[in-house]
């Protein structure tokens, strides 16, 4: 999608400052970026809740009504395509 902030996902493999098995999700760039950190102590026993929680968090950050579907070489995630269509029912 274009017009929405970039979502960046970094795992403990990629950033040595993160604790073991930790994942950081960032929406946007620079000082105004919103960030979420998923750790094992907090989420280890609630793994089935991570997907819905993360999708809700991203939805709150991205504002799909301001974005556009972009044709590209990668196949878009069907969940986000459907979410975009719900915010643009006239298209």
C-alpha atoms as an extended CHARMM CRD file, in Angstrom:
* protein
*
        91  EXT
         1         1  UNK       CA              0.0000000000        0.0000000000        0.0000000000  PROA      1               0.0000000000
         2         2  UNK       CA              1.1420000000        3.5150000000       -0.5980000000  PROA      2               0.0000000000
         3         3  UNK       CA              0.3250000000        6.5520000000        1.4960000000  PROA      3               0.0000000000
         4         4  UNK       CA              0.6330000000        4.5900000000        4.7450000000  PROA      4               0.0000000000
         5         5  UNK       CA              3.6330000000        4.6260000000        7.0890000000  PROA      5               0.0000000000
         6         6  UNK       CA              6.2360000000        1.9360000000        6.5570000000  PROA      6               0.0000000000
         7         7  UNK       CA              5.9770000000       -0.9870000000        8.9830000000  PROA      7               0.0000000000
         8         8  UNK       CA              9.4030000000       -2.2770000000       10.0010000000  PROA      8               0.0000000000
         9         9  UNK       CA              9.9040000000       -5.5510000000       11.8720000000  PROA      9               0.0000000000
        10        10  UNK       CA             13.2510000000       -6.2960000000       13.5210000000  PROA      10              0.0000000000
        11        11  UNK       CA             14.0250000000       -9.4640000000       15.4670000000  PROA      11              0.0000000000
        12        12  UNK       CA             16.6850000000      -10.1630000000       18.0500000000  PROA      12              0.0000000000
        13        13  UNK       CA             18.7420000000      -11.7910000000       15.2700000000  PROA      13              0.0000000000
        14        14  UNK       CA             19.0250000000       -8.4310000000       13.5030000000  PROA      14              0.0000000000
        15        15  UNK       CA             19.4890000000       -6.1100000000       16.4980000000  PROA      15              0.0000000000
        16        16  UNK       CA             21.8510000000       -7.1400000000       19.2700000000  PROA      16              0.0000000000
        17        17  UNK       CA             20.2730000000       -4.6140000000       21.6770000000  PROA      17              0.0000000000
        18        18  UNK       CA             17.0570000000       -6.6760000000       21.7570000000  PROA      18              0.0000000000
        19        19  UNK       CA             16.6070000000       -9.4550000000       24.3000000000  PROA      19              0.0000000000
        20        20  UNK       CA             16.6500000000      -13.0620000000       23.1300000000  PROA      20              0.0000000000
        21        21  UNK       CA             13.5510000000      -13.9280000000       21.0270000000  PROA      21              0.0000000000
        22        22  UNK       CA             12.2880000000      -10.3270000000       21.0890000000  PROA      22              0.0000000000
        23        23  UNK       CA             10.6650000000       -8.6280000000       18.0860000000  PROA      23              0.0000000000
        24        24  UNK       CA             10.3140000000       -4.8700000000       17.5990000000  PROA      24              0.0000000000
        25        25  UNK       CA              7.6410000000       -3.4650000000       15.2760000000  PROA      25              0.0000000000
        26        26  UNK       CA              7.8650000000        0.1740000000       14.1900000000  PROA      26              0.0000000000
        27        27  UNK       CA              5.2810000000        2.1870000000       12.2640000000  PROA      27              0.0000000000
        28        28  UNK       CA              6.6440000000        5.2870000000       10.5630000000  PROA      28              0.0000000000
        29        29  UNK       CA             10.1380000000        6.6960000000       10.5420000000  PROA      29              0.0000000000
        30        30  UNK       CA             12.2430000000        9.0520000000       12.5820000000  PROA      30              0.0000000000
        31        31  UNK       CA             11.3360000000       10.6400000000       15.8940000000  PROA      31              0.0000000000
        32        32  UNK       CA              7.5950000000       10.3620000000       15.2110000000  PROA      32              0.0000000000
        33        33  UNK       CA              7.6280000000        6.5810000000       14.7600000000  PROA      33              0.0000000000
        34        34  UNK       CA              5.4120000000        4.4540000000       16.9950000000  PROA      34              0.0000000000
        35        35  UNK       CA              7.0740000000        1.3420000000       18.3400000000  PROA      35              0.0000000000
        36        36  UNK       CA              5.9440000000       -1.9240000000       19.8850000000  PROA      36              0.0000000000
        37        37  UNK       CA              8.2260000000       -4.5530000000       21.4310000000  PROA      37              0.0000000000
        38        38  UNK       CA              7.0830000000       -8.1600000000       21.7960000000  PROA      38              0.0000000000
        39        39  UNK       CA              9.0190000000      -10.1520000000       24.4130000000  PROA      39              0.0000000000
        40        40  UNK       CA              8.8730000000      -13.7690000000       25.5350000000  PROA      40              0.0000000000
        41        41  UNK       CA              8.0810000000      -12.9850000000       29.1970000000  PROA      41              0.0000000000
        42        42  UNK       CA              5.0620000000      -10.9390000000       28.1190000000  PROA      42              0.0000000000
        43        43  UNK       CA              3.8710000000      -12.9630000000       25.1020000000  PROA      43              0.0000000000
        44        44  UNK       CA              5.4310000000      -16.4430000000       25.3920000000  PROA      44              0.0000000000
        45        45  UNK       CA              2.3370000000      -18.1070000000       26.8250000000  PROA      45              0.0000000000
        46        46  UNK       CA             -0.0420000000      -15.9830000000       24.7360000000  PROA      46              0.0000000000
        47        47  UNK       CA              1.3590000000      -16.6870000000       21.2510000000  PROA      47              0.0000000000
        48        48  UNK       CA             -2.1450000000      -17.2030000000       19.8240000000  PROA      48              0.0000000000
        49        49  UNK       CA             -3.0140000000      -13.5940000000       20.7770000000  PROA      49              0.0000000000
        50        50  UNK       CA             -0.0550000000      -11.9790000000       18.9940000000  PROA      50              0.0000000000
        51        51  UNK       CA             -1.5520000000      -11.9460000000       15.4750000000  PROA      51              0.0000000000
        52        52  UNK       CA             -4.8530000000      -10.2440000000       16.4010000000  PROA      52              0.0000000000
        53        53  UNK       CA             -3.0980000000       -7.8460000000       18.8070000000  PROA      53              0.0000000000
        54        54  UNK       CA             -0.4710000000       -6.8640000000       16.2500000000  PROA      54              0.0000000000
        55        55  UNK       CA             -3.0360000000       -6.3690000000       13.4740000000  PROA      55              0.0000000000
        56        56  UNK       CA             -5.0840000000       -4.1000000000       15.7570000000  PROA      56              0.0000000000
        57        57  UNK       CA             -1.9790000000       -2.1170000000       16.7380000000  PROA      57              0.0000000000
        58        58  UNK       CA             -0.9490000000       -1.6640000000       13.0860000000  PROA      58              0.0000000000
        59        59  UNK       CA             -4.5100000000       -0.6430000000       12.1420000000  PROA      59              0.0000000000
        60        60  UNK       CA             -4.3900000000        2.0720000000       14.8060000000  PROA      60              0.0000000000
        61        61  UNK       CA             -1.0880000000        3.3930000000       13.4130000000  PROA      61              0.0000000000
        62        62  UNK       CA             -1.6270000000        3.1550000000        9.6540000000  PROA      62              0.0000000000
        63        63  UNK       CA             -5.0420000000        4.7470000000        8.8900000000  PROA      63              0.0000000000
        64        64  UNK       CA             -5.9500000000        2.7340000000        5.8040000000  PROA      64              0.0000000000
        65        65  UNK       CA             -8.4280000000        5.3510000000        4.6040000000  PROA      65              0.0000000000
        66        66  UNK       CA             -5.4170000000        7.5160000000        3.6360000000  PROA      66              0.0000000000
        67        67  UNK       CA             -3.6600000000        4.7520000000        1.7000000000  PROA      67              0.0000000000
        68        68  UNK       CA             -3.9390000000        3.2740000000       -1.7750000000  PROA      68              0.0000000000
        69        69  UNK       CA             -3.4940000000       -0.2830000000       -3.0010000000  PROA      69              0.0000000000
        70        70  UNK       CA             -0.2970000000       -0.4880000000       -4.9850000000  PROA      70              0.0000000000
        71        71  UNK       CA              0.3960000000       -2.9680000000       -7.7380000000  PROA      71              0.0000000000
        72        72  UNK       CA              3.7270000000       -4.6090000000       -7.1520000000  PROA      72              0.0000000000
        73        73  UNK       CA              5.7440000000       -7.7300000000       -7.6320000000  PROA      73              0.0000000000
        74        74  UNK       CA              4.8230000000       -9.0800000000       -4.1950000000  PROA      74              0.0000000000
        75        75  UNK       CA              1.4830000000      -10.6340000000       -3.3560000000  PROA      75              0.0000000000
        76        76  UNK       CA             -0.2590000000       -8.4810000000       -0.7280000000  PROA      76              0.0000000000
        77        77  UNK       CA             -1.5070000000      -10.0330000000        2.4910000000  PROA      77              0.0000000000
        78        78  UNK       CA             -5.2150000000      -10.8760000000        1.9560000000  PROA      78              0.0000000000
        79        79  UNK       CA             -6.0670000000       -9.6320000000        5.4760000000  PROA      79              0.0000000000
        80        80  UNK       CA             -4.8010000000       -6.1260000000        4.6940000000  PROA      80              0.0000000000
        81        81  UNK       CA             -6.3710000000       -6.0410000000        1.2350000000  PROA      81              0.0000000000
        82        82  UNK       CA             -9.7470000000       -6.8620000000        2.8030000000  PROA      82              0.0000000000
        83        83  UNK       CA             -9.2090000000       -4.2830000000        5.5730000000  PROA      83              0.0000000000
        84        84  UNK       CA             -8.3790000000       -1.6760000000        2.9110000000  PROA      84              0.0000000000
        85        85  UNK       CA            -11.5050000000       -2.5760000000        0.9350000000  PROA      85              0.0000000000
        86        86  UNK       CA            -13.6660000000       -2.1560000000        4.0570000000  PROA      86              0.0000000000
        87        87  UNK       CA            -12.3350000000        1.3960000000        4.4550000000  PROA      87              0.0000000000
        88        88  UNK       CA            -12.9540000000        2.1360000000        0.7340000000  PROA      88              0.0000000000
        89        89  UNK       CA            -16.3630000000        0.5060000000        0.0120000000  PROA      89              0.0000000000
        90        90  UNK       CA            -17.0200000000        2.8370000000       -2.9330000000  PROA      90              0.0000000000
        91        91  UNK       CA            -14.0580000000        1.4740000000       -4.9400000000  PROA      91              0.0000000000
